[in-house]
Every structure is written in C-alpha cells, then in structure tokens.
XYZ file of C-alpha atoms in Angstrom:
565
model
C -211.306 -10.546 149.571
C -209.649 -13.258 151.651
C -207.859 -16.240 150.164
C -205.612 -19.020 151.404
C -202.420 -19.743 149.492
C -200.298 -22.831 149.983
C -197.835 -21.994 147.225
C -195.626 -18.964 147.934
C -195.364 -18.143 144.214
C -197.442 -15.136 143.221
C -197.760 -12.655 140.408
C -196.015 -9.312 140.794
C -197.821 -6.095 139.955
C -195.900 -2.842 140.409
C -197.315 0.571 139.645
C -195.063 3.596 139.322
C -197.337 6.562 139.842
C -198.365 9.063 142.472
C -201.865 9.237 143.906
C -203.391 12.552 145.019
C -202.544 13.594 148.546
C -205.350 12.704 150.924
C -207.328 15.629 152.316
C -207.644 16.177 156.059
C -210.545 17.410 158.175
C -210.662 19.996 160.974
C -209.984 18.706 164.480
C -212.928 17.212 166.315
C -215.538 17.516 163.545
C -216.346 13.826 163.213
C -217.256 11.017 165.566
C -218.260 8.568 162.823
C -214.951 6.866 162.241
C -213.427 8.657 165.221
C -211.788 12.079 165.230
C -208.441 13.803 165.744
C -207.247 16.422 168.241
C -203.882 18.143 168.249
C -202.468 17.932 171.775
C -199.251 19.891 171.274
C -198.190 21.972 168.285
C -194.581 21.314 169.299
C -192.931 19.107 171.905
C -189.507 20.319 170.783
C -188.415 16.988 169.285
C -189.765 14.626 166.655
C -191.435 11.570 168.211
C -189.309 8.840 166.656
C -189.617 6.466 169.648
C -192.460 6.261 172.216
C -193.214 4.155 175.313
C -196.184 4.440 177.690
C -195.197 3.944 181.339
C -197.238 2.683 184.308
C -197.572 6.217 185.771
C -199.477 7.436 182.677
C -196.502 9.230 181.236
C -194.967 8.632 177.818
C -191.237 8.640 177.133
C -190.498 10.167 173.732
C -187.096 10.597 172.071
C -185.431 11.007 168.707
C -181.623 11.260 168.266
C -178.756 13.382 169.513
C -176.964 13.856 166.188
C -179.657 16.036 164.592
C -178.105 19.153 166.085
C -180.004 21.362 168.560
C -183.665 20.540 169.156
C -186.431 23.043 169.857
C -186.548 22.448 173.620
C -183.831 23.318 176.122
C -182.627 21.137 178.948
C -183.889 22.416 182.292
C -181.770 24.255 184.830
C -179.260 25.513 182.273
C -177.808 22.022 181.878
C -175.833 20.964 178.827
C -174.623 17.652 177.465
C -170.938 17.304 176.615
C -169.977 14.461 174.307
C -166.742 14.633 172.304
C -167.901 11.753 170.091
C -171.123 13.435 168.976
C -171.015 14.096 165.236
C -173.346 17.121 165.387
C -172.612 19.088 168.585
C -169.931 18.449 171.179
C -171.810 20.668 173.648
C -175.573 20.550 173.373
C -177.894 22.396 175.762
C -181.083 21.092 174.158
C -183.075 17.956 174.944
C -183.558 15.011 172.625
C -185.992 13.220 174.897
C -189.102 14.403 176.727
C -191.557 12.958 179.220
C -195.163 13.584 178.195
C -197.780 13.605 180.961
C -201.014 12.192 179.561
C -203.149 13.585 182.393
C -201.921 17.184 182.282
C -200.900 17.355 178.610
C -197.483 18.747 179.583
C -193.901 17.824 178.767
C -190.627 17.754 180.702
C -187.213 17.632 178.986
C -184.971 14.638 179.694
C -181.234 14.155 179.238
C -180.019 11.432 176.905
C -176.214 11.198 176.925
C -175.577 9.047 173.833
C -177.259 8.648 170.476
C -180.359 6.418 170.576
C -181.203 6.841 166.899
C -183.064 3.790 165.519
C -182.792 1.889 168.789
C -185.057 -0.538 170.647
C -186.466 -1.102 174.140
C -188.726 -3.123 176.420
C -190.204 -2.623 179.879
C -188.825 -4.910 182.591
C -191.208 -6.650 185.043
C -190.640 -3.920 187.674
C -191.794 -1.202 185.254
C -188.331 0.115 184.342
C -187.735 0.853 180.676
C -184.576 -0.863 179.433
C -183.425 0.887 176.295
C -180.838 -0.652 173.988
C -178.486 0.426 171.253
C -178.553 3.254 168.768
C -175.993 4.881 166.494
C -172.360 6.029 166.724
C -171.543 6.428 170.454
C -174.825 4.643 171.236
C -174.281 1.453 169.199
C -173.909 -0.810 172.248
C -175.309 1.364 175.046
C -177.717 0.234 177.748
C -179.970 2.900 179.270
C -182.768 2.752 181.817
C -185.645 4.975 182.840
C -187.574 4.271 186.042
C -190.902 6.080 186.647
C -190.977 8.461 189.608
C -194.585 9.612 190.138
C -193.746 10.737 193.671
C -191.370 13.558 192.675
C -191.197 13.722 188.844
C -187.411 14.157 188.938
C -186.302 10.924 187.255
C -184.149 10.930 184.154
C -182.257 8.603 181.848
C -179.454 6.521 183.383
C -176.672 5.092 181.231
C -175.354 1.806 182.576
C -171.667 0.954 182.877
C -172.277 -2.370 181.184
C -172.618 -2.411 177.414
C -174.276 -4.648 174.878
C -171.941 -7.190 173.325
C -172.856 -6.285 169.745
C -173.876 -3.190 167.844
C -177.662 -2.892 168.000
C -178.792 -0.369 165.377
C -182.255 -1.267 163.943
C -182.693 -4.216 166.324
C -185.925 -5.471 167.939
C -186.662 -6.433 171.559
C -189.074 -8.822 173.258
C -189.742 -9.382 176.956
C -189.481 -13.103 177.844
C -191.264 -15.340 180.390
C -188.331 -15.206 182.830
C -188.232 -11.389 182.760
C -185.169 -11.158 180.534
C -185.277 -9.153 177.322
C -183.999 -10.628 174.073
C -182.473 -8.230 171.525
C -182.451 -9.587 167.982
C -180.464 -8.326 165.014
C -179.403 -4.865 164.000
C -177.516 -3.546 161.000
C -174.784 -6.104 160.152
C -175.484 -7.866 163.461
C -176.632 -11.422 162.771
C -176.832 -12.276 166.446
C -179.025 -11.951 169.503
C -178.321 -11.382 173.188
C -180.142 -10.905 176.480
C -180.443 -8.170 179.090
C -180.062 -7.581 181.944
C -176.494 -8.817 181.897
C -175.038 -10.879 184.701
C -174.293 -8.519 187.595
C -171.000 -10.212 188.379
C -169.710 -9.937 184.796
C -169.032 -6.303 183.961
C -168.246 -7.267 180.372
C -170.703 -10.077 179.797
C -169.782 -11.277 176.288
C -172.653 -13.696 175.813
C -174.262 -13.417 172.392
C -175.440 -15.982 169.881
C -175.299 -16.296 166.107
C -178.632 -16.562 164.261
C -178.180 -17.645 160.658
C -181.775 -16.688 159.827
C -180.813 -13.003 160.092
C -178.043 -13.392 157.532
C -180.024 -15.351 154.948
C -182.954 -12.908 155.065
C -180.821 -9.871 154.224
C -181.138 -8.818 150.597
C -177.691 -8.535 148.962
C -178.302 -5.290 147.022
C -176.843 -2.171 148.703
C -179.489 -0.505 150.840
C -182.010 -3.287 150.201
C -181.494 -5.121 153.485
C -185.206 -5.598 154.217
C -184.578 -7.627 157.389
C -183.950 -4.844 159.910
C -186.277 -4.318 162.863
C -187.422 -7.966 162.566
C -190.919 -8.668 163.873
C -190.772 -10.564 167.183
C -193.739 -12.168 168.943
C -193.555 -14.378 172.025
C -195.855 -17.374 171.525
C -197.842 -19.232 174.218
C -195.450 -22.199 174.107
C -192.574 -19.932 175.141
C -190.840 -19.923 171.761
C -190.240 -16.812 169.689
C -191.811 -16.063 166.317
C -189.346 -14.110 164.160
C -190.295 -12.572 160.812
C -187.769 -10.891 158.502
C -188.095 -9.864 154.851
C -190.643 -12.498 153.679
C -189.695 -15.435 155.868
C -190.520 -16.493 159.411
C -189.409 -19.109 161.921
C -190.298 -20.479 165.327
C -187.174 -20.028 167.421
C -186.115 -21.712 170.656
C -183.848 -19.034 172.137
C -182.957 -21.183 175.148
C -181.260 -23.768 172.938
C -180.350 -21.554 169.967
C -182.263 -23.608 167.436
C -184.974 -23.064 164.839
C -187.911 -25.298 165.767
C -189.758 -24.855 162.484
C -189.792 -22.671 159.398
C -193.146 -21.291 158.332
C -194.282 -20.864 154.711
C -193.007 -17.753 152.929
C -195.638 -15.021 152.912
C -197.251 -14.850 149.436
C -196.492 -11.955 147.137
C -193.230 -10.315 146.145
C -193.398 -7.537 148.715
C -190.669 -7.172 151.317
C -191.976 -6.438 154.800
C -189.124 -5.189 157.004
C -186.928 -2.096 157.023
C -186.450 -0.313 154.664
C -189.459 -1.828 152.900
C -191.150 -1.442 156.307
C -194.478 -3.057 156.824
C -195.824 -3.754 160.305
C -196.957 -6.707 162.389
C -199.083 -7.604 165.413
C -199.826 -10.696 167.422
C -203.622 -10.684 167.300
C -205.487 -10.770 170.646
C -205.375 -14.122 172.422
C -208.593 -15.420 173.968
C -207.979 -17.226 177.260
C -211.574 -18.397 177.769
C -212.192 -22.112 178.200
C -208.583 -23.270 178.509
C -209.250 -25.326 181.623
C -206.463 -25.640 184.167
C -203.818 -24.434 181.754
C -203.098 -27.702 179.959
C -204.389 -26.127 176.716
C -202.640 -23.199 175.110
C -204.519 -20.362 173.447
C -204.466 -20.062 169.684
C -201.985 -17.491 168.429
C -202.200 -15.664 165.115
C -199.742 -13.190 163.615
C -200.718 -10.480 161.144
C -198.309 -8.671 158.787
C -199.432 -5.675 156.697
C -197.922 -3.363 154.123
C -194.391 -3.072 152.811
C -192.691 -2.370 149.491
C -191.803 -4.223 146.310
C -188.286 -5.322 145.319
C -186.131 -2.433 144.149
C -188.361 0.199 145.732
C -185.656 1.490 148.066
C -182.989 2.049 145.413
C -185.470 3.571 142.969
C -186.621 6.041 145.620
C -183.191 6.705 147.069
C -181.294 7.156 143.791
C -183.874 8.235 141.217
C -186.761 9.576 143.317
C -189.145 7.185 141.618
C -191.681 6.024 144.185
C -193.297 2.667 143.559
C -196.757 2.052 144.920
C -196.582 0.318 148.299
C -198.138 -3.009 149.208
C -201.881 -3.318 149.730
C -201.746 -6.784 151.259
C -202.017 -8.202 154.750
C -201.267 -11.762 155.721
C -202.575 -13.728 158.716
C -200.790 -16.843 159.940
C -202.229 -18.991 162.725
C -198.842 -20.035 164.029
C -200.214 -22.576 166.491
C -201.897 -24.668 163.756
C -200.256 -28.022 162.924
C -199.785 -26.897 159.301
C -200.214 -23.119 159.264
C -200.798 -21.327 155.961
C -200.977 -17.621 155.197
C -204.424 -16.147 154.603
C -204.089 -12.982 152.522
C -206.341 -9.917 152.503
C -206.293 -6.552 150.740
C -206.218 -3.182 152.539
C -208.295 -0.270 151.198
C -205.109 1.692 150.423
C -201.474 0.821 149.746
C -199.250 1.571 152.711
C -195.578 1.532 153.614
C -194.407 2.512 157.125
C -197.798 1.781 158.762
C -198.240 1.521 162.506
C -200.494 -1.278 163.765
C -201.995 -0.683 167.211
C -204.221 -3.113 169.110
C -207.277 -1.354 170.548
C -208.935 -2.462 173.830
C -211.826 -3.889 171.788
C -209.511 -6.374 170.048
C -209.600 -4.472 166.756
C -206.435 -3.360 164.962
C -205.867 0.289 164.073
C -203.627 0.820 161.021
C -202.389 4.384 160.604
C -199.473 6.578 159.481
C -197.224 5.903 156.509
C -197.222 6.578 152.793
C -198.782 5.134 149.652
C -195.558 5.198 147.645
C -191.857 4.582 148.239
C -190.043 3.139 151.237
C -188.559 4.124 154.561
C -185.441 6.293 154.560
C -184.630 9.923 153.986
C -186.758 11.531 151.249
C -187.837 8.068 150.071
C -191.636 8.242 150.225
C -194.528 10.256 148.799
C -198.282 10.566 149.212
C -198.970 10.283 152.946
C -201.934 8.104 153.841
C -203.950 10.303 156.188
C -206.871 7.890 156.544
C -206.507 5.339 159.331
C -208.048 1.934 158.826
C -209.684 -0.258 161.440
C -209.390 -3.999 160.998
C -211.877 -6.227 162.801
C -210.279 -9.679 162.952
C -213.347 -11.349 164.452
C -215.748 -10.616 161.569
C -216.509 -13.626 159.407
C -217.046 -11.573 156.237
C -213.604 -10.485 154.985
C -215.172 -7.662 152.973
C -216.276 -5.974 156.215
C -213.060 -6.366 158.199
C -211.363 -3.215 156.849
C -213.031 0.162 157.363
C -211.668 3.622 156.532
C -211.739 6.111 159.401
C -211.682 9.885 159.795
C -208.500 11.323 158.234
C -205.907 13.289 160.154
C -204.370 16.554 159.027
C -200.673 15.819 159.508
C -198.545 13.592 157.277
C -196.815 10.981 159.437
C -194.052 9.612 157.252
C -190.609 8.245 158.093
C -189.705 8.388 161.820
C -193.274 8.667 163.125
C -194.821 6.521 165.846
C -198.042 5.687 167.699
C -199.013 4.095 171.040
C -202.250 3.158 172.810
C -202.988 5.284 175.881
C -204.761 4.036 179.032
C -207.795 6.200 178.272
C -208.342 4.464 174.925
C -206.937 7.176 172.672
C -203.998 6.566 170.345
C -201.086 8.997 170.690
C -199.473 9.848 167.350
C -196.343 11.890 166.705
C -193.165 12.290 164.744
C -192.272 12.334 161.050
C -188.866 13.531 159.978
C -187.904 12.178 156.573
C -184.755 14.341 156.470
C -181.139 13.984 157.614
C -181.544 16.880 160.055
C -184.412 18.923 161.462
C -185.882 20.684 158.426
C -188.920 22.826 159.192
C -189.086 24.434 155.733
C -188.967 21.263 153.659
C -191.797 20.912 151.165
C -194.092 19.060 151.182
C -193.021 17.124 154.310
C -191.285 19.271 156.952
C -189.951 17.872 160.214
C -192.965 17.407 162.452
C -192.783 18.245 166.180
C -196.512 18.081 166.912
C -198.375 15.484 168.950
C -201.895 14.318 168.050
C -204.468 12.022 169.592
C -206.790 9.848 167.577
C -210.120 9.249 169.332
C -211.691 5.980 168.122
C -215.435 6.088 167.626
C -215.994 4.179 170.884
C -215.072 7.424 172.679
C -217.981 9.329 171.142
C -220.480 10.977 173.547
C -223.294 8.834 172.125
C -221.735 5.831 173.908
C -221.526 7.452 177.333
C -224.270 5.306 178.860
C -222.546 2.121 177.659
C -219.074 3.061 178.895
C -217.904 1.246 182.065
C -215.990 3.163 184.712
C -213.677 1.150 186.962
C -214.236 1.811 190.677
C -211.864 -0.660 192.320
C -209.834 -3.811 191.759
C -210.113 -6.497 194.425
C -206.583 -7.821 194.201
C -203.619 -7.268 196.513
C -201.568 -4.357 195.190
C -203.499 -4.479 191.920
C -201.859 -7.803 191.065
C -203.282 -10.307 188.607
C -201.613 -13.533 189.666
C -201.090 -16.431 187.298
C -204.140 -18.699 187.313
C -205.748 -16.816 190.206
C -209.053 -14.974 190.104
C -209.618 -11.326 190.902
C -212.598 -8.998 190.770
C -213.191 -5.541 189.337
C -216.038 -3.302 190.459
C -217.283 -0.825 187.873
C -220.190 1.518 187.272
C -222.392 1.453 184.197
C -225.546 3.356 183.333
C -227.076 0.822 180.926
C -226.118 -2.859 180.951
C -226.472 -5.049 177.851
C -226.103 -8.733 178.739
C -225.347 -9.532 175.074
C -222.463 -9.327 174.245
C -221.909 -8.482 177.906
C -218.627 -7.820 179.700
C -215.065 -8.691 178.742
C -211.824 -8.028 180.579
C -208.710 -7.330 178.512
C -205.066 -6.885 179.415
C -202.876 -4.844 177.076
C -199.095 -4.694 177.369
C -197.865 -1.191 176.457
C -195.627 -1.150 173.407
C -192.315 0.471 172.588
C -193.052 1.835 169.129
C -190.518 2.935 166.547
C -190.098 2.465 162.808
C -193.620 1.076 162.385
C -193.246 -1.802 164.845
C -194.863 -1.789 168.286
C -192.476 -4.063 170.201
C -193.922 -6.133 173.058
C -197.490 -5.165 172.159
C -199.808 -7.878 173.467
C -203.505 -8.253 174.231
C -205.167 -10.957 176.312
C -208.910 -11.500 176.624
C -209.248 -12.993 180.087
C -211.719 -15.681 181.062
C -214.686 -14.109 182.866
C -216.071 -16.401 185.549
C -218.875 -14.226 186.956
C -220.697 -10.908 186.546
C -222.969 -9.702 189.333
C -224.939 -6.616 190.327
C -223.649 -5.116 193.594
C -225.650 -1.857 193.699
C -227.734 0.296 191.375
C -225.541 0.980 188.325
C -222.634 -0.914 189.958
C -221.362 -4.320 188.882
C -218.603 -6.731 189.751
C -216.812 -8.917 187.208
C -214.555 -11.785 188.267
C -211.830 -12.887 185.865
C -209.044 -15.409 185.836
C -205.469 -14.219 185.439
C -203.215 -15.535 182.664
C -202.257 -19.163 183.136
C -198.572 -18.986 182.261
C -195.530 -16.728 181.998
C -195.318 -17.414 178.265
C -198.904 -16.305 177.664
C -198.329 -13.118 179.674
C -194.723 -12.204 180.495
C -194.457 -10.620 183.962
C -194.912 -6.882 184.133
C -197.406 -4.026 184.089
C -200.469 -4.173 181.861
C -203.388 -1.865 181.144
C -206.621 -3.542 182.286
C -209.792 -2.514 180.447
C -213.408 -3.458 181.077
C -215.187 -3.647 177.711
C -218.988 -3.539 177.565
C -220.922 -3.771 174.294
C -217.745 -2.876 172.430
C -217.086 0.240 174.554
C -213.951 0.162 176.759
C -213.395 1.830 180.111
C -210.373 3.896 180.982
C -207.686 1.384 181.944
C -206.235 0.701 185.371
C -202.655 -0.524 185.639
C -202.220 -4.011 187.061
C -199.082 -6.048 187.589
C -199.056 -9.601 186.304
C -196.785 -11.801 188.398
C-alpha cells in the first residue's frame, strides 16, 4: 500500500518477538527470482567494505584491530604498528583484491585501522579512502588500479584529515573533490584532496544539522553514516536520523529543510536503514536547461530504544517495514510511504542495470552493533519503482543460505551480478559463535535477468564509438552490440551506473543515469548500433568511471567501462 503523508506525526507500533529464521535453498537451484552461487568459501577476511574498480577488481577490507586474519601477507611481509591495539606485529592481511574475471584474491597491506571508514573514487579512477578508528581516525589512503602488472597496493598519504572520521559518509562532487560528512562526535565536513601546497590543510566546516540529529541517549546516536546524494542542481541531499536537508556545501548553508519522514523509526546508524537516489531519466531534457527529476528512497531502520534494549538486555525489537520516497526536486516535496514484505534493519540497497532496486542482507529484529540483531532476512526483495501499482512494486526473491548481519556489504558487478560478503557481529573474529559466526565467504546473487531463458534477448556490446571510451558532457556517442532477437517495444536503453563504496548498509556514490537514446539502427544481421547523448552536466554525472549497460526488453548486457568527462 502506498500513501502520501503531509503530517509527520504517526502511530508507533513496536513488536518484541522473534520470527522463525528464514530457510535457504541450495546454490543454483532457482532462476525464478534469481539464484545464489558461493564464489569463495573464505577470502581470509570479512567483507566489511567493498568497492568495484574500473579494471573489474573489487577492493575488500575489514579492520586491523581484529587480530590476525585468515590470509597471510605475500612474500613473508609483516605490518609493524606500535599503536595497534590488537597486534603490534601482524603478518596477516586485512584487505584483499578480488578479481571478478578469475575469481581469485590477492592480499593487500593496510597500515592503519580503517574500521568503519568511508571512501569515494576520484575522477581518474583512484580510490580515496578516508578515516577509520584509533590510528586511522584521520588517515587518508589511496589505491590506484594497476591492470598492467597487478602489483599495486594501498598508499597512506602524508597529509591527514582535519577531523576524526569514524562512521562518516563520502560523496564525489561536480568539481572532482570528495566531501566527507560527519563521523562519531564530528559535526563537521571537509573536502579531499587537500591543497598540495598546504601539508596540514586545516579547512573544515561546522554543520549544525549533524549535531541536532544526534539522539542524546548513550549509544542511540542514529545519525552516523548519514545518507548523502548529489542532486542535479549541484546541492547535496543529507539525511540523518529522521530529518533531511538540501545543503549548499560551497557556501556552508542549508538551502531548505525537507519534511520529517513519517513514522517513529530511526534510519541511520545504529538503527541503520539504507537509502538510494533512484535512477534519473535524462530523456527529453533539451539542451540542458531542464534538470532531471530526482527522487530519494529510504528503507528500513529501527524504533526508538532498540539499540539499548538489544545492547543491554538482548531484547530485539522488530525492525521497520517501511520505505519512504521523496521527490526532492518537487516545489513542495512530501514523503510517499510504502511497506516492505518483511521488516529489515541493516539492509543493503543496490541499483540494478534495469533501474530496479535490490534490497538484501540484514535482520528482522534488533539494530546494528555487536550481538545486537536476530533473525537474518535471507530473502532479497526487488523493488520496481516504475510500476504504477504499489502492490506489485515489491517482490520476494530466491533466498540465500548465509546470514549477512552486521558488517556485511554488497556491490553491483559489471556482469550484472551482485557481490555479497561479510557479516561479523562480534568484537573479534569468532568462527564458533552460534548462531551467527564470523563470515569469510563471498557469494554472488544472480538476478533473474541472467537466466538462460533470456539468452536470445541479452545484448552483447561489441564496440563503443567514442575516443578512449569517453562519454563527453552533452555529446553523442554510439555503441555497437549484437542481439539474437530484437523487440522494438520496449526497445533499447543505455544506462550508466557509478560503482559504489558500500559499508554499513549504505552504498556511497551509487548513481544510475538513463541516457537519452537518439537513434537505433541495424548495421548487420544480429548487429545493431545505438546512439546516446552523454550527461548534460557535472552535477548530473560527476566526472569519473561508470559502468555502461545496454538494456533490451529488461535484459542488460555485460557492462563496459566508460569515463565521463
């Protein structure tokens, strides 16, 4: 049921009970609703943070203060850190590089603790990773892909952040800078990269919104890992707890405050819901004088008091079942609320190449935090935002086998699968914990569009007619692809997807653009050419590398990386 609420007041219903644990199914037995395949039984670490890179590799890391991991550093190397609270000398890795093509991993060396940190990919494809815990509070790290030799590793910069950034969020901006917002007891924001000529660049800015959205009860902050979305007008949407604002970061001012999301549920860490900027359609915008509509969706979370009840008494309240949609570009936007099939806290929300939203991972009861949740939700849900009937928008999918609770993550891969890993709801690695041990495995969820019955409808990209695979702003480019059976209705769409940095149930920098298609032509038997127009502004598509998909009759191709600049 969908309903529009103009008054933020709502009734509060809280249920204190446990639902039966959801049953799983064997790998690969279902294509209706997709299916699951275990890729690795152990990658040696728990996948707390994940980022897909432009060379089809995925950076995965957890934290250095767990103690030794289950994968050694290569070449007999060890990490020496006198400030580490677990091991001063550690010869194991806490980060790995996963190769999507070969299904292999390579250990990486992370010098300081990146626990509960944040990141974004710079326009040149370098991952800029920020903050963490203890010796990593204000660290800046980079990772640059090296497909030519596969020898690259983490680099810690000499410059530091100006504030502690533990549980902060990042967003790439139109000018290529990255804004870092919040963190535990950090009511400020700052930008990276820092000025090259200022080794100790002290520039940071106070943001009162972060202070007023923090709940005063101990542990009940509920404004950490704020949801950030760059809007087409260049301003930043910031959501924390239950409130949201439109923020002009260039002038340090709140442009407008949006209505409070209905319901009593809190939505940010540790109540931990999730959020996406729904796909933006760039068709019919003319010469760029019109901006695309932008709509934010927020799902899941926990009710007031849930954290302290779970943390102190091990009483797990039922999580939120609600989702809210807010068309932030409307003159007077109002939340439209919908109900998920299952309650969920700590969900991941991943945009699929089709424009649908995949909701997976998390629990039905409790909150984020160590030992603070119960009843894993093994059934993913697909949400189809374009359907007019709200009763059909949510659909349950094939369940996985592995509980993905606190400290799990998920990212979209170029081939259309969703990579899922992690889950460690304990203070250290605990492989004997019952019922939720530390999880080192890596799974892939195959959406139903990857089923063999859709083979004839699946496009395969042959070539991109653009210099250096570049989609320039406002310019047109062409993509040649093969296709066995062509359906003119609904025909061909071209989508760009920015790869996310996912941690703690928020896929930072995730973004999908449906480009304007100007022509589709037949160039040979079973070969077609589509011409599309690139994004019209830096605010609509910040510069950088995107996955380009051709979607035909709801079936996406394998993506090709393009650079938007």
